[in-house]
Coordinates of C-alpha atoms in Angstrom, one line a residue:
H12 CA -42.3 -15.3 0.2
L13 CA -41.6 -18.0 -2.4
K14 CA -45.2 -18.3 -3.4
T15 CA -45.5 -14.5 -3.8
V16 CA -42.7 -14.9 -6.8
G17 CA -44.5 -17.9 -8.2
I18 CA -42.6 -20.6 -6.8
E19 CA -44.9 -23.7 -6.6
R20 CA -42.7 -26.6 -5.5
V21 CA -40.1 -26.5 -2.7
V22 CA -37.4 -29.1 -1.9
V23 CA -36.4 -29.0 1.7
V24 CA -33.3 -30.7 3.0
T25 CA -33.9 -31.3 6.7
G26 CA -31.5 -32.0 9.4
H27 CA -31.9 -30.9 13.1
L28 CA -35.7 -31.3 14.0
G29 CA -36.2 -32.5 10.6
D30 CA -39.3 -34.6 11.6
A31 CA -41.0 -31.2 13.2
I32 CA -40.1 -29.4 9.9
V33 CA -41.9 -32.1 8.0
A34 CA -44.8 -32.3 10.2
E35 CA -45.3 -28.1 10.2
L36 CA -44.7 -27.1 6.6
P37 CA -47.5 -29.2 4.5
A38 CA -50.0 -28.3 7.2
A39 CA -49.0 -24.4 7.1
H40 CA -48.9 -24.7 3.4
P41 CA -51.0 -27.2 1.6
D42 CA -50.8 -25.4 -1.7
V43 CA -47.3 -26.0 -2.2
D44 CA -45.6 -29.0 -3.4
L45 CA -43.3 -29.9 -1.0
V46 CA -40.4 -32.6 -1.3
F47 CA -38.3 -33.3 1.7
V48 CA -34.9 -34.8 1.4
H49 CA -33.4 -35.5 5.0
N50 CA -29.5 -35.1 5.6
E51 CA -29.0 -38.2 8.3
H52 CA -25.5 -36.9 8.7
Y53 CA -26.3 -33.2 9.4
R54 CA -24.4 -33.3 12.8
T55 CA -21.1 -33.9 10.8
T56 CA -21.5 -32.5 7.2
N57 CA -22.0 -29.0 5.6
N58 CA -24.0 -27.8 3.1
I59 CA -22.1 -29.2 0.3
Y60 CA -23.5 -32.7 1.3
S61 CA -26.9 -31.2 1.6
L62 CA -27.0 -30.0 -1.7
W63 CA -25.6 -33.3 -3.3
L64 CA -28.6 -35.1 -1.5
A65 CA -31.0 -32.9 -3.5
R66 CA -29.2 -33.5 -7.0
A67 CA -32.0 -35.3 -8.4
E68 CA -34.1 -31.9 -8.5
F69 CA -31.5 -30.2 -10.7
D70 CA -33.9 -30.4 -13.8
E71 CA -34.6 -26.9 -14.1
D72 CA -33.0 -23.5 -12.9
F73 CA -33.6 -23.6 -9.1
L74 CA -33.2 -20.9 -6.3
L75 CA -30.9 -22.1 -3.8
L76 CA -31.8 -20.6 -0.3
E77 CA -30.2 -20.8 3.2
A78 CA -32.9 -21.5 6.0
D79 CA -31.3 -19.0 8.3
I80 CA -31.9 -15.7 6.5
V81 CA -35.0 -13.8 6.8
C82 CA -35.9 -11.2 4.3
R83 CA -38.6 -9.2 2.7
A84 CA -40.4 -10.8 0.0
E85 CA -39.4 -8.4 -2.8
V86 CA -35.7 -9.3 -2.3
L87 CA -36.6 -12.7 -3.9
A88 CA -37.8 -11.2 -7.4
P89 CA -34.8 -10.6 -9.0
L90 CA -33.9 -14.2 -8.8
T91 CA -37.1 -15.5 -10.7
A92 CA -37.0 -12.6 -13.0
A93 CA -33.6 -13.4 -14.2
A94 CA -33.0 -15.1 -17.9
E95 CA -33.5 -18.8 -17.9
G96 CA -30.3 -20.5 -17.8
T97 CA -28.7 -17.8 -16.0
S98 CA -27.0 -18.1 -12.4
V99 CA -27.5 -15.2 -10.1
A100 CA -26.3 -14.2 -6.7
L101 CA -28.1 -11.9 -4.3
V102 CA -25.4 -9.3 -2.8
S103 CA -25.7 -6.4 -0.5
P104 CA -23.5 -3.7 0.3
R105 CA -21.3 -5.1 3.1
T106 CA -22.5 -3.6 6.6
W107 CA -21.7 -3.6 10.3
F108 CA -23.5 -7.1 10.8
M109 CA -22.0 -9.0 8.1
D110 CA -19.2 -11.4 8.4
G111 CA -17.1 -13.9 5.8
A112 CA -15.7 -13.3 2.6
C113 CA -16.5 -10.5 0.4
V114 CA -17.2 -10.3 -3.5
E115 CA -16.8 -7.3 -5.8
L116 CA -19.0 -6.5 -8.6
E117 CA -17.4 -6.0 -12.0
G118 CA -19.1 -5.5 -15.7
S119 CA -22.5 -4.7 -17.1
P120 CA -24.7 -6.2 -16.2
P121 CA -22.7 -6.6 -12.9
R122 CA -21.1 -10.2 -12.4
I123 CA -19.5 -11.2 -9.0
T124 CA -16.0 -12.0 -8.6
A125 CA -15.1 -15.1 -6.5
P126 CA -15.4 -14.4 -2.7
R127 CA -12.3 -13.4 -0.8
Q128 CA -11.5 -12.6 2.8
I129 CA -10.8 -8.9 3.3
P130 CA -9.3 -8.1 6.7
A131 CA -11.2 -6.0 9.3
G132 CA -10.8 -2.2 8.6
E133 CA -10.2 -2.8 5.1
H134 CA -13.5 -3.0 3.7
R135 CA -14.7 -0.4 1.1
P136 CA -18.1 0.4 -0.5
H137 CA -17.3 -1.5 -3.8
H138 CA -17.3 -4.8 -1.2
H139 CA -20.5 -6.9 -1.4
K140 CA -21.6 -9.7 0.9
T141 CA -23.5 -12.6 -0.8
V142 CA -27.0 -13.0 0.8
N143 CA -26.6 -16.9 0.3
F144 CA -29.5 -16.7 -1.9
Y145 CA -28.8 -17.8 -5.4
R146 CA -30.5 -18.8 -8.7
I147 CA -28.7 -21.7 -10.1
A148 CA -28.7 -22.4 -13.8
S149 CA -29.8 -26.3 -14.3
A150 CA -27.1 -26.7 -17.1
F151 CA -24.3 -25.7 -14.6
A152 CA -25.9 -27.5 -11.9
R153 CA -26.5 -30.9 -13.9
G154 CA -22.7 -30.5 -15.2
W155 CA -19.9 -29.4 -13.7
L156 CA -21.7 -28.7 -10.2
T157 CA -23.0 -32.3 -9.8
A158 CA -19.7 -34.0 -10.9
R159 CA -17.9 -31.8 -8.6
L160 CA -20.2 -32.5 -5.7
E161 CA -19.9 -36.2 -6.5
E162 CA -16.1 -36.0 -6.3
K163 CA -16.4 -34.2 -2.7
V164 CA -18.6 -37.0 -1.5
A165 CA -16.4 -39.8 -2.9
A166 CA -13.4 -38.2 -1.2
A167 CA -15.5 -37.8 2.3
D168 CA -14.7 -34.2 1.9
L169 CA -18.1 -33.0 3.2
S170 CA -17.2 -30.3 5.7
A171 CA -16.9 -27.7 3.0
Y172 CA -19.6 -25.0 2.0
Y173 CA -21.0 -25.2 -1.6
E174 CA -19.9 -21.5 -2.0
T175 CA -16.4 -23.0 -2.6
L176 CA -17.5 -24.7 -5.5
F177 CA -19.4 -21.6 -6.8
A178 CA -15.9 -19.6 -6.2
E179 CA -14.3 -22.3 -8.2
A180 CA -16.5 -22.3 -11.1
I181 CA -16.0 -18.4 -11.2
D182 CA -12.1 -18.5 -11.1
R183 CA -12.2 -21.3 -13.8
G184 CA -14.3 -19.5 -15.9
V185 CA -17.0 -22.5 -15.8
E186 CA -19.9 -20.2 -14.9
T187 CA -20.8 -16.6 -14.5
F188 CA -22.8 -15.6 -11.6
L189 CA -24.7 -12.4 -12.2
A190 CA -25.3 -10.0 -9.4
A191 CA -28.5 -8.9 -8.1
V192 CA -27.8 -6.0 -5.6
V193 CA -30.5 -5.8 -2.5
P194 CA -30.6 -3.2 0.4
D195 CA -29.0 -4.5 3.7
G196 CA -32.1 -3.5 5.5
D197 CA -34.1 -6.0 3.4
W198 CA -32.7 -9.1 5.0
F199 CA -30.8 -10.6 8.1
E200 CA -28.8 -13.6 9.0
I201 CA -30.1 -15.4 12.2
D202 CA -27.6 -17.7 13.8
N203 CA -28.4 -17.0 17.4
L204 CA -30.8 -15.7 19.9
D205 CA -29.3 -12.4 19.8
D206 CA -29.4 -12.3 16.1
H207 CA -33.1 -13.3 16.4
D208 CA -33.7 -10.0 18.4
I209 CA -32.0 -7.9 16.3
A210 CA -33.8 -9.1 13.1
E211 CA -37.1 -8.5 15.0
Y212 CA -36.2 -4.8 15.8
R213 CA -35.0 -4.4 12.4

């Protein structure tokens, strides 16, 4: 899918079964420049630490993708088509299979508000869920984001999600995340074998 939207260099942060991933991906995609970064502490850290490990790759705008999402290739197009120096979050209208915090959209072009928890039964049509696919502007990544990641690592606060830093940046007015809305039928998050079966059915 990444190749279809023009991505030629892919940085993979590995953890569980990392050796198998390193062995399989280059053989499957010999035409892609693959860079592997291993998180040796994957059992005890969260994605905030994995992102920090890849900070040397922040020298241009990049896509930040969670590997437990399956999707149609076309959902990636709004990220690669965005203007250089722009941060963008893929969002989807909230539906039955989504959990976690919601965002709301405001302005034109639409930008996202910082995520917040919405109690069950109180979700409304204007609530959206992030797909956990982002385009991150290089200036934001190399500046404020890297500094905050380093603060977290220095404080050994490694159990958090990097989305909390994005929310902080939005709340403080440090960075604007534009919203690209994609249909809920074009992606699915797989956390267990039941999710895998549902994704195959959909």
